[in-house]
PDB file of C-alpha atoms and ligand atoms in Angstrom:
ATOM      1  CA  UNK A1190       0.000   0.000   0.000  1.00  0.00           C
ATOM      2  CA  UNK A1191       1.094   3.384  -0.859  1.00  0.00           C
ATOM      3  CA  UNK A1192       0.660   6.630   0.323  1.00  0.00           C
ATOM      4  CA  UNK A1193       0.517   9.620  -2.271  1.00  0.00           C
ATOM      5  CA  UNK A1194       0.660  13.249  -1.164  1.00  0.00           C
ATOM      6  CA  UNK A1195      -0.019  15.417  -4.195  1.00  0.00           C
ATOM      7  CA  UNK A1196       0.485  19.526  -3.169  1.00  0.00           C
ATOM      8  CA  UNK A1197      -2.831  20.270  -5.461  1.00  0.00           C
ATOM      9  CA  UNK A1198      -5.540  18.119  -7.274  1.00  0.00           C
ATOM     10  CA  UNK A1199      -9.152  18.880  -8.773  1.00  0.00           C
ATOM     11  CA  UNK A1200     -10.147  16.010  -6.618  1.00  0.00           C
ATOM     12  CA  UNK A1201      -8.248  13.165  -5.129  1.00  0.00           C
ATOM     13  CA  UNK A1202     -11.090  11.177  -6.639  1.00  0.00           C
ATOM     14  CA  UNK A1203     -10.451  11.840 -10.043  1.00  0.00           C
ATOM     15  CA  UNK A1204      -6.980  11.169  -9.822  1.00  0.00           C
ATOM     16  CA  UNK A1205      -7.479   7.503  -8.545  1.00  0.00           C
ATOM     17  CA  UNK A1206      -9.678   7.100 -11.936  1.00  0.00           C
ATOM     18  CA  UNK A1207      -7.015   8.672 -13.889  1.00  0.00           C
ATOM     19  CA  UNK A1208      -3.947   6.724 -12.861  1.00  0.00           C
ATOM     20  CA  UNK A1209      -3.060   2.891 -11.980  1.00  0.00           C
ATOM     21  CA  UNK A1210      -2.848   2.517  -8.370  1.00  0.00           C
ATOM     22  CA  UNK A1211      -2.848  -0.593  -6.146  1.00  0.00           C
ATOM     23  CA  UNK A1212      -5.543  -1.664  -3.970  1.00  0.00           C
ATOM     24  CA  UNK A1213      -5.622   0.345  -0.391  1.00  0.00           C
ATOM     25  CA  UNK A1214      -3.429   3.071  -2.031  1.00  0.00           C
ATOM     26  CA  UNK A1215      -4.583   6.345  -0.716  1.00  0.00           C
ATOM     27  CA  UNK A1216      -4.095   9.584  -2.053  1.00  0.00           C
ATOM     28  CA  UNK A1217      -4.506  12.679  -0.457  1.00  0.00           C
ATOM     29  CA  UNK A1218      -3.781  16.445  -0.460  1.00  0.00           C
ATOM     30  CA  UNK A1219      -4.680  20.014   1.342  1.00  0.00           C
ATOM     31  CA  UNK A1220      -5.347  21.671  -1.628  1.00  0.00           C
ATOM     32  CA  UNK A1221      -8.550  19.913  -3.612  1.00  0.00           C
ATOM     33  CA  UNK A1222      -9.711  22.671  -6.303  1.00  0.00           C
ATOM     34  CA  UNK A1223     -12.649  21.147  -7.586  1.00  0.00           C
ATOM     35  CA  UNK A1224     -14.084  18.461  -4.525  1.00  0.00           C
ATOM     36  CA  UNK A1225     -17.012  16.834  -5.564  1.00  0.00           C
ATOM     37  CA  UNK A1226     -19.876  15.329  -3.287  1.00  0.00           C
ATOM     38  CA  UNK A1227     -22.733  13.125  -3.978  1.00  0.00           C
ATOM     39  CA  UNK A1228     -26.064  13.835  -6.578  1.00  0.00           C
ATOM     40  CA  UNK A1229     -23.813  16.087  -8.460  1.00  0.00           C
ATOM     41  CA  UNK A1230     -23.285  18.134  -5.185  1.00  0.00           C
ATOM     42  CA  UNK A1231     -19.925  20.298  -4.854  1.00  0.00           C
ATOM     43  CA  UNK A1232     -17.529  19.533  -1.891  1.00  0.00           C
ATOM     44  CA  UNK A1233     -15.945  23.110  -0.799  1.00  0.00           C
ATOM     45  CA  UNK A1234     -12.012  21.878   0.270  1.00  0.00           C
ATOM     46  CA  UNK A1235      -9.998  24.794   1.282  1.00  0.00           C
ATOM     47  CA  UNK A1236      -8.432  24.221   5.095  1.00  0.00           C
ATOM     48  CA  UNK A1237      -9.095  20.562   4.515  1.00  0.00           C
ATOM     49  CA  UNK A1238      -7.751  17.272   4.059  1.00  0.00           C
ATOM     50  CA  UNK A1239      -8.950  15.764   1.170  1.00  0.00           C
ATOM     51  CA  UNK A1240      -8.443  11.475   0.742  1.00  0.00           C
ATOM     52  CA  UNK A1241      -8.919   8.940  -1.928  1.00  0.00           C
ATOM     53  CA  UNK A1242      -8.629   5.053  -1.118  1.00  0.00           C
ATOM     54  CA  UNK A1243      -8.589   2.930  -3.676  1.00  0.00           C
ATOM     55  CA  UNK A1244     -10.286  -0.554  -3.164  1.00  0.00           C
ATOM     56  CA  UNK A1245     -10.507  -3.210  -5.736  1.00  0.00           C
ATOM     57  CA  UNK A1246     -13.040  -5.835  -4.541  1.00  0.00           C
ATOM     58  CA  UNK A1247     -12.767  -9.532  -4.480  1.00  0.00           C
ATOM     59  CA  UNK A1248     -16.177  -9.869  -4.886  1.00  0.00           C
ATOM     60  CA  UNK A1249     -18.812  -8.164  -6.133  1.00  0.00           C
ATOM     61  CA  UNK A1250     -21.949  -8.725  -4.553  1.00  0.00           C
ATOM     62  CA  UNK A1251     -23.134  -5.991  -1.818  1.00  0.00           C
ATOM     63  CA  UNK A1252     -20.569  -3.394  -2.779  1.00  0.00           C
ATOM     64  CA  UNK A1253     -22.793  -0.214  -1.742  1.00  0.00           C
ATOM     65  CA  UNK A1254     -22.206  -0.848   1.694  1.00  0.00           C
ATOM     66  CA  UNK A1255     -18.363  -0.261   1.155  1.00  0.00           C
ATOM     67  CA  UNK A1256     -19.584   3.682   1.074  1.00  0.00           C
ATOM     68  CA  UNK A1257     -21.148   2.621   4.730  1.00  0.00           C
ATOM     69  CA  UNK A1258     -18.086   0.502   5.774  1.00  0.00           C
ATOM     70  CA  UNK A1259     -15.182   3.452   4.796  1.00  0.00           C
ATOM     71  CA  UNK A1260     -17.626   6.011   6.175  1.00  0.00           C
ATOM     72  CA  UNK A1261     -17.397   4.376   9.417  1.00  0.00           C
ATOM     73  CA  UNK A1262     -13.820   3.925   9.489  1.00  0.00           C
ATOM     74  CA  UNK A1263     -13.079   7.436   9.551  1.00  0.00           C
ATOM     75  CA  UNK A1264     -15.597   7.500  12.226  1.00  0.00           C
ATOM     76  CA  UNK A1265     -13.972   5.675  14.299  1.00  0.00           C
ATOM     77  CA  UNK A1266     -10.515   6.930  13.524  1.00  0.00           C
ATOM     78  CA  UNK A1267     -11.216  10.341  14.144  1.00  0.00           C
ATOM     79  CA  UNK A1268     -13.399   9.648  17.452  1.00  0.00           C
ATOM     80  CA  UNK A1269     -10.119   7.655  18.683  1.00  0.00           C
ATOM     81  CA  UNK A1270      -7.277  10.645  17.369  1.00  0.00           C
ATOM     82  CA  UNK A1271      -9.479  13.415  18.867  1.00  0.00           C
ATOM     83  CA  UNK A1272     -12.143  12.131  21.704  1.00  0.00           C
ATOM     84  CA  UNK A1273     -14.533  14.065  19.819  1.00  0.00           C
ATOM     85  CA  UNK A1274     -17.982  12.703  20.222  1.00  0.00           C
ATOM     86  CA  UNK A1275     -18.788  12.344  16.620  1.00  0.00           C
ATOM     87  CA  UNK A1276     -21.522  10.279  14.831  1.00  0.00           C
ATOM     88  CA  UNK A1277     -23.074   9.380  11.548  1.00  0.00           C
ATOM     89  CA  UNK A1278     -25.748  10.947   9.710  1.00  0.00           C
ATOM     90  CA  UNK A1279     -26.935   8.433   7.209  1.00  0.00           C
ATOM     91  CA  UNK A1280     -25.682   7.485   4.481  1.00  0.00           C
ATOM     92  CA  UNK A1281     -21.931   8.563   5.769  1.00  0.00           C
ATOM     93  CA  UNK A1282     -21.699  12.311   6.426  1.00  0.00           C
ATOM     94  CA  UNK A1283     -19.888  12.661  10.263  1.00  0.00           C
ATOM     95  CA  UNK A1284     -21.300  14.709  12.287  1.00  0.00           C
ATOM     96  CA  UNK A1285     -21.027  16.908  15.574  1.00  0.00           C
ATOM     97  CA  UNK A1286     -23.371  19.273  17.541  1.00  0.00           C
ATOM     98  CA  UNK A1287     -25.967  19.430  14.221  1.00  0.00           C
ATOM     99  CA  UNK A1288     -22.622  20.195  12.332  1.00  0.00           C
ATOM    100  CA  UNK A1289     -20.856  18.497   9.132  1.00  0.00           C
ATOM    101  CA  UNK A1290     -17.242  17.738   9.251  1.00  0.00           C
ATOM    102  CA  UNK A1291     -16.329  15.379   7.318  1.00  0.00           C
ATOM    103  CA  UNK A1292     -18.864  13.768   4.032  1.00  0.00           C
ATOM    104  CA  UNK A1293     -17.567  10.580   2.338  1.00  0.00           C
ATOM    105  CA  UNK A1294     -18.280   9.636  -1.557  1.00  0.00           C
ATOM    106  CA  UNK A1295     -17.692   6.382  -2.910  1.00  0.00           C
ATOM    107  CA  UNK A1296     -17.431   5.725  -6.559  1.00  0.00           C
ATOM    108  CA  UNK A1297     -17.405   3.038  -8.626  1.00  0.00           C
ATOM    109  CA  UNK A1298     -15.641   2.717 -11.985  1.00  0.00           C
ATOM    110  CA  UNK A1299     -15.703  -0.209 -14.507  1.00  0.00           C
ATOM    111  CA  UNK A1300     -13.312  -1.354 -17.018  1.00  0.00           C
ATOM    112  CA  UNK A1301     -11.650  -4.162 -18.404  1.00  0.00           C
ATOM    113  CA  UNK A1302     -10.011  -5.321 -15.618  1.00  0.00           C
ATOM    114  CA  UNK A1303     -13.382  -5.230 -13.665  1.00  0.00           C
ATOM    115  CA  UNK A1304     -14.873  -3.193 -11.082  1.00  0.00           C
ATOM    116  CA  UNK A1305     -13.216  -0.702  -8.368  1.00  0.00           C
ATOM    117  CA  UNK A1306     -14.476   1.552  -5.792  1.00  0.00           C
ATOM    118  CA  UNK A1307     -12.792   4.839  -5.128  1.00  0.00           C
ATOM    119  CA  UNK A1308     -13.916   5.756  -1.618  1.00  0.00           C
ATOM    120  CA  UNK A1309     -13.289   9.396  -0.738  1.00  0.00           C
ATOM    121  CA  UNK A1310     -13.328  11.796   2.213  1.00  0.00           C
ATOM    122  CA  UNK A1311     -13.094  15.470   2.644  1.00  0.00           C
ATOM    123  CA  UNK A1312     -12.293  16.175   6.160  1.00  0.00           C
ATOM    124  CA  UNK A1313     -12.398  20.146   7.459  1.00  0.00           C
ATOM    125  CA  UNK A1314      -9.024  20.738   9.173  1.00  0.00           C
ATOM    126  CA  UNK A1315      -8.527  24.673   9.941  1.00  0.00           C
ATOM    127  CA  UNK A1316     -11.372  26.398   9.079  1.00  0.00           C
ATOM    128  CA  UNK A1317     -12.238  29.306  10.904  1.00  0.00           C
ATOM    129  CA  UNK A1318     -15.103  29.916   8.649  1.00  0.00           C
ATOM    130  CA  UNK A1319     -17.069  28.417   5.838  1.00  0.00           C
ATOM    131  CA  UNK A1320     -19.109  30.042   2.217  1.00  0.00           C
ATOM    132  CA  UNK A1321     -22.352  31.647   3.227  1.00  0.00           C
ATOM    133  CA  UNK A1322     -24.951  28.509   2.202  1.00  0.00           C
ATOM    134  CA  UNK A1323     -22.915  25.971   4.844  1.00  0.00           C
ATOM    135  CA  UNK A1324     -21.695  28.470   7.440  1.00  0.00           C
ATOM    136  CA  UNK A1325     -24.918  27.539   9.554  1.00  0.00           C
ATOM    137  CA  UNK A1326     -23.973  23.140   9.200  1.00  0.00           C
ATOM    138  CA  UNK A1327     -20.169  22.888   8.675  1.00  0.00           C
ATOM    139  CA  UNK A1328     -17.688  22.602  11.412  1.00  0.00           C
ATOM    140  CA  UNK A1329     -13.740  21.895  11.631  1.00  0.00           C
ATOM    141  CA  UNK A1330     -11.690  20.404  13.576  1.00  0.00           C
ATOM    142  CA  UNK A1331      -9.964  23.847  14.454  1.00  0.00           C
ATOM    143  CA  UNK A1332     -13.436  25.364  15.384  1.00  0.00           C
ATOM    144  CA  UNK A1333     -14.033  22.149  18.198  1.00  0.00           C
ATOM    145  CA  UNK A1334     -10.744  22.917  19.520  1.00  0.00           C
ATOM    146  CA  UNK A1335      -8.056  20.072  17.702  1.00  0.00           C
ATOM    147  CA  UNK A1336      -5.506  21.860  16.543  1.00  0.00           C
ATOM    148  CA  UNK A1337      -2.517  19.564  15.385  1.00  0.00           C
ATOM    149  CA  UNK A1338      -3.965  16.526  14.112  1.00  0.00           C
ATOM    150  CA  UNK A1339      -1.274  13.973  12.735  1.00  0.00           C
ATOM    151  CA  UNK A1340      -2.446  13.362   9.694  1.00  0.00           C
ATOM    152  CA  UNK A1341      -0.409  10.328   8.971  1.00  0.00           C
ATOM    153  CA  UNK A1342      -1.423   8.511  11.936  1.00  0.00           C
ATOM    154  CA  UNK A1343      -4.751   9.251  10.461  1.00  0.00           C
ATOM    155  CA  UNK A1344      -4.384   7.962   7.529  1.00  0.00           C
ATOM    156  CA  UNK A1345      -2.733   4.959   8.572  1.00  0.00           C
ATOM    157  CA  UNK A1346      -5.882   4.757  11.118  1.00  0.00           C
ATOM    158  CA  UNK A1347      -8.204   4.863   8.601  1.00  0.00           C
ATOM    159  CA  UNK A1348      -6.532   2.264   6.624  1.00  0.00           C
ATOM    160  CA  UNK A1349      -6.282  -0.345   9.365  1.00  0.00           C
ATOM    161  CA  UNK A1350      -9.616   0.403  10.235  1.00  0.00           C
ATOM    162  CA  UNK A1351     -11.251   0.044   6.659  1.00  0.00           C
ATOM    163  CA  UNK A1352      -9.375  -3.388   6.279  1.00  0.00           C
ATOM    164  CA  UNK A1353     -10.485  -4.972   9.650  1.00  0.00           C
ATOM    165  CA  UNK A1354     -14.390  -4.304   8.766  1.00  0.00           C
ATOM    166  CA  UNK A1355     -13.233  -5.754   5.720  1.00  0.00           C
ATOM    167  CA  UNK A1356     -12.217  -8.792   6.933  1.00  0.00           C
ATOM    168  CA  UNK A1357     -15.980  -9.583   7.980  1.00  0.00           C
ATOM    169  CA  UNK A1358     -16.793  -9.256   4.387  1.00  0.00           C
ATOM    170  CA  UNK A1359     -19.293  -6.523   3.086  1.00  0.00           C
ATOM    171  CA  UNK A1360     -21.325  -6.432   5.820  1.00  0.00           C
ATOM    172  CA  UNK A1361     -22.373  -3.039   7.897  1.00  0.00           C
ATOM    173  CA  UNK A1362     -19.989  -3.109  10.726  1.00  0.00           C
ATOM    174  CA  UNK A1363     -21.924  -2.921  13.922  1.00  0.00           C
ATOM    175  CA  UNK A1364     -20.232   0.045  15.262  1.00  0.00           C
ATOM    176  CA  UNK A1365     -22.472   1.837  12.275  1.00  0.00           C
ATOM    177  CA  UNK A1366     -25.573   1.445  14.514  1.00  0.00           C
ATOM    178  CA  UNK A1367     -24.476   2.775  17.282  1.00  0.00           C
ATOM    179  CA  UNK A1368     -22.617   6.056  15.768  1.00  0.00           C
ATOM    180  CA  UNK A1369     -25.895   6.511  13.227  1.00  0.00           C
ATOM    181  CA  UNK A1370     -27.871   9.532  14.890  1.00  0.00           C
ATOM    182  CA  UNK A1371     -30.476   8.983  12.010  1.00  0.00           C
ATOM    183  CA  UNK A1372     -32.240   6.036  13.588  1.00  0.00           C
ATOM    184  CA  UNK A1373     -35.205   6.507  15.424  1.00  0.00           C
ATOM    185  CA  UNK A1374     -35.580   9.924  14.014  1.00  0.00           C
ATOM    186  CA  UNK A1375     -38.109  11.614  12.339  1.00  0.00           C
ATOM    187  CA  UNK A1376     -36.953  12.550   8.537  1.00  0.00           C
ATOM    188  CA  UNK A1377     -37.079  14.084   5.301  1.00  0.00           C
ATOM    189  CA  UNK A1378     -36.745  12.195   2.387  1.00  0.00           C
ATOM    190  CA  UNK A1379     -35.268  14.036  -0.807  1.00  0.00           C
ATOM    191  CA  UNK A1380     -35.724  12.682  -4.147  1.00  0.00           C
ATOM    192  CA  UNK A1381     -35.766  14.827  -6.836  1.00  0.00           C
ATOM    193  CA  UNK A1382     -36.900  17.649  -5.048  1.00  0.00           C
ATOM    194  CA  UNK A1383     -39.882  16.038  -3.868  1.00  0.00           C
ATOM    195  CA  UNK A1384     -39.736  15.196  -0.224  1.00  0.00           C
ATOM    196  CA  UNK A1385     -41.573  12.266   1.716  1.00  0.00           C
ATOM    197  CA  UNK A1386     -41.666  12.380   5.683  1.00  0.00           C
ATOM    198  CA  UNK A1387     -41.026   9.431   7.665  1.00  0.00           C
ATOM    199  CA  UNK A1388     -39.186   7.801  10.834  1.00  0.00           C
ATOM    200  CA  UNK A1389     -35.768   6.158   9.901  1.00  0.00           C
ATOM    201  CA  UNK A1390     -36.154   2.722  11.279  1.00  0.00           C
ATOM    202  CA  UNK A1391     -32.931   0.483  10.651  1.00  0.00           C
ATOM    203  CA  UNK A1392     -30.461  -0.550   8.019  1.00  0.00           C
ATOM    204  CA  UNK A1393     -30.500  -2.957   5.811  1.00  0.00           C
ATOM    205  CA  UNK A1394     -28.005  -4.914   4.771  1.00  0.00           C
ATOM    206  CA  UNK A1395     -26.550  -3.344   1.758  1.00  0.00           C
ATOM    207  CA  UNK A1396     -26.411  -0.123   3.776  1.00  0.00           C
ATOM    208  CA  UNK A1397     -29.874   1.403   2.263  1.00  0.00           C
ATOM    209  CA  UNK A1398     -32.246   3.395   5.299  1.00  0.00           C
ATOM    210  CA  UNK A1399     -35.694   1.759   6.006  1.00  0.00           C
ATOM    211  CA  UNK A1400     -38.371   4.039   6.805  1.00  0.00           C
ATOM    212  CA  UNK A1401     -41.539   3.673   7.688  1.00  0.00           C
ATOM    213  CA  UNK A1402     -43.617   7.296   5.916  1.00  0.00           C
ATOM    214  CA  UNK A1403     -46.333   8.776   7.568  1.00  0.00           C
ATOM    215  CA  UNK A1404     -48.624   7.005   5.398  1.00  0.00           C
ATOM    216  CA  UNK A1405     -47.630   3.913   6.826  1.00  0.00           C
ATOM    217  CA  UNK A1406     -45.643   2.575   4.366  1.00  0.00           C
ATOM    218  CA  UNK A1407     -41.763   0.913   4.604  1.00  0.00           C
ATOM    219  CA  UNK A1408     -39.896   2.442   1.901  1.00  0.00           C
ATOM    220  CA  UNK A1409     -35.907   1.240   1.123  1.00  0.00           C
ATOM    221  CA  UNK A1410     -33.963   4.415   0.360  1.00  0.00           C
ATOM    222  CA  UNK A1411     -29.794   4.498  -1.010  1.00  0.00           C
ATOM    223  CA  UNK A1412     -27.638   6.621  -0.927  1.00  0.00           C
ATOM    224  CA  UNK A1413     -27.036   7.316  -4.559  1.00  0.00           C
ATOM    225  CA  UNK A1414     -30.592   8.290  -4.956  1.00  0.00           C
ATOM    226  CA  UNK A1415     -32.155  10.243  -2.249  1.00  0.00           C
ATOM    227  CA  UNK A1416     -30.712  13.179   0.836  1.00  0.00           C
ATOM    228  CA  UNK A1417     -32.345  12.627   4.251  1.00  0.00           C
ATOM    229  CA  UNK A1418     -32.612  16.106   6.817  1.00  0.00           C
ATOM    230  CA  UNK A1419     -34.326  15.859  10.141  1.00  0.00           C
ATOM    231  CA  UNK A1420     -37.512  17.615   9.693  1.00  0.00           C
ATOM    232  CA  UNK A1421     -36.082  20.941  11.803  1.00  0.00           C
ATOM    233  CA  UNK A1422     -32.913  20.910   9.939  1.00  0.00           C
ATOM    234  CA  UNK A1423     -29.779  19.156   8.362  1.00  0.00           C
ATOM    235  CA  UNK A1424     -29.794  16.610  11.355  1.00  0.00           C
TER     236      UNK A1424
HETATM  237  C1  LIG B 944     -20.415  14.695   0.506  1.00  0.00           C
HETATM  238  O1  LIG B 944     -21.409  14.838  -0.409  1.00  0.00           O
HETATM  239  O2  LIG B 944     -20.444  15.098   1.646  1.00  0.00           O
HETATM  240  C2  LIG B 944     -19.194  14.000  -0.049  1.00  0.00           C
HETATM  241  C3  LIG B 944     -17.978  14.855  -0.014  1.00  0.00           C
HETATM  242  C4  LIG B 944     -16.780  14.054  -0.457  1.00  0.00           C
HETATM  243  C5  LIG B 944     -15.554  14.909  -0.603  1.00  0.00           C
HETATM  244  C6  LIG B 944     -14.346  14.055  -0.849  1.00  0.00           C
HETATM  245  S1  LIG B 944     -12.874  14.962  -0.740  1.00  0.00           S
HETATM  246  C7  LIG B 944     -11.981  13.647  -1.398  1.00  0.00           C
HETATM  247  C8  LIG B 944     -12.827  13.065  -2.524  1.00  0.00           C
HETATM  248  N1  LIG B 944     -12.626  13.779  -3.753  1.00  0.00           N
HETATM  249  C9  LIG B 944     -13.752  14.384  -4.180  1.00  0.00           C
HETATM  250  O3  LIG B 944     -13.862  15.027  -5.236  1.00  0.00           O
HETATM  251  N2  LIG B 944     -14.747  14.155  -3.306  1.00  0.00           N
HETATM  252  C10 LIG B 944     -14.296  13.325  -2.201  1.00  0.00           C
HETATM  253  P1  LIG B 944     -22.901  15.221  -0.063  1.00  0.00           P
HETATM  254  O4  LIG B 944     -23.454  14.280   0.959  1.00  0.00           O
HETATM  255  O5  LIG B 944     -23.554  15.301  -1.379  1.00  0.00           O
HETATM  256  O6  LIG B 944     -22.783  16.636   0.604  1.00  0.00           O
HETATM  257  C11 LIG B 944     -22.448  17.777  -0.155  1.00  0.00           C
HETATM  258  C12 LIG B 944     -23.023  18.961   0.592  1.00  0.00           C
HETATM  259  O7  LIG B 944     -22.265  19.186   1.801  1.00  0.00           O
HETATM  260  C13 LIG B 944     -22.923  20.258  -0.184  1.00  0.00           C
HETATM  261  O8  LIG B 944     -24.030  20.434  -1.023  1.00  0.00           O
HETATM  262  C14 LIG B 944     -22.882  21.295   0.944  1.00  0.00           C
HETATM  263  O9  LIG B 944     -24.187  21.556   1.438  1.00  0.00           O
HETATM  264  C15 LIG B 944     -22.141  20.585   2.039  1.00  0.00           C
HETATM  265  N3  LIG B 944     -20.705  20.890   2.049  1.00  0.00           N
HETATM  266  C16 LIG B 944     -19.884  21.164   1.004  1.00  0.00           C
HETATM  267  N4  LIG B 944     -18.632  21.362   1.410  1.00  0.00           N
HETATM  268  C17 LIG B 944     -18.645  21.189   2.759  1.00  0.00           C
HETATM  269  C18 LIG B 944     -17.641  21.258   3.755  1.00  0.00           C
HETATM  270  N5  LIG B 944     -16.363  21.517   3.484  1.00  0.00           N
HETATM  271  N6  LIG B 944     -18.022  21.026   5.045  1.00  0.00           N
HETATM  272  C19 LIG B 944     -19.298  20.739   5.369  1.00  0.00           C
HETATM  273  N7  LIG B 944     -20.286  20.673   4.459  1.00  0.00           N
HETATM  274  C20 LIG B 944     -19.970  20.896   3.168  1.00  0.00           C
END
């Protein structure tokens, strides 16, 4: 496994599709110009670490929970590095005190050689201050009070971490239940622009969110479809 430090990228994401790593090589850098998040969504990356992990499956049945399984890695990394009490808001975004800090997105690509997944994470760092439309739901690890992170012993964290839920196979790794403040909680469901209101009941296993709407009905929802907000806000 290598690790690549690149001074500037568009996104660490990209470059994993446009060169021939190894599997569990990570890439990462401070300075992401053009960070991308999930539905199309733009991930803003100045004072942040930005990571790419490249994983090339064995198998390939019940790879959307890999977004689920790396999402929770650097979950639990962080929490150990920084005794923060952080959690997940479905699918993967990690969360503190109704505030983002780090989101994860997990691509696939396809080619010849088969399928890999290039799992990604933008993680604030020193941010005293974020754009105008996240100012109110971003946070950084500078603004809760870490201010020298090692950022190779989180890397290497997140690495070891990724690979021991790995070795259960791809399965949601039960620590996910108990970090996911999205359980039990009354939602909004975003498709499209068209929202549907709900309670989030439980996971399933490929990582989707089960939720029972207020018309009674259980409706499967994944992350490469739909956004979830609590009904007062972004939590
Ligand atoms: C995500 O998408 O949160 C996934 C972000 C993944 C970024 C990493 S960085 C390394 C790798 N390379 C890439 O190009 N991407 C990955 P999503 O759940 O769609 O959330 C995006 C939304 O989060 C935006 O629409 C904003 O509302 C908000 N947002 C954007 N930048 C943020 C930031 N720095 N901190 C907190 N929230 C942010």
């Amino acid at each position: 496994m290598s690790i690549i430090y690149l001074e500037q990228v568009n996104s660490t994401n990209t470059y994993i599709k446009e060169n021939k790593l190894n599997n569990g090589d990570i890439v990462y850098t401070f300075n992401q110009t053009n960070g991308r998040g999930r539905l199309g969504r733009t991930w803003y990356g100045e004072n942040a670490l930005a990571l790419s992990l490249l994983h090339i499956p064995k198998e390939t049945s019940n790879l959307p929970v890999v977004s689920i399984i790396f999402g929770t890695a650097v979950c639990v990394s962080l929490k150990e590095i920084t005794s923060l009490d952080l959690k997940i808001k479905w699918p993967n975004d990690i969360v503190i005190d109704g505030k983002k800090l780090c989101g994860v997105l997990v691509e696939a690509v396809t080619d010849n050689d088969g399928v890999c997944l290039i799992c990604g994470v933008g993680i604030n760092i020193s941010n005293k201050d974020f754009p105008e439309d996240i100012k109110d739901k971003a946070t950084s690890l500078k603004l809760l009070g870490i201010d020298n992170i090692n950022i190779e012993q989180l890397i290497k964290a997140i690495s070891v971490k990724f690979n021991k839920f790995l070795e259960n196979g791809y399965k949601v790794p039960e620590s996910f239940n108990d970090l996911c403040i999205t359980l039990k909680k009354e939602i909004l469901v975003i498709n499209n622009g068209k929202q549907i209101k709900g309670i989030a009941k439980a996971i399933n296993e490929q990582g989707g969110l089960i939720v029972k709407t207020t018309d009674k009905n259980l409706i499967t929802v994944t992350s490469g479809e739909v956004s979830v907000r609590g009904i007062l806000g972004y939590i």
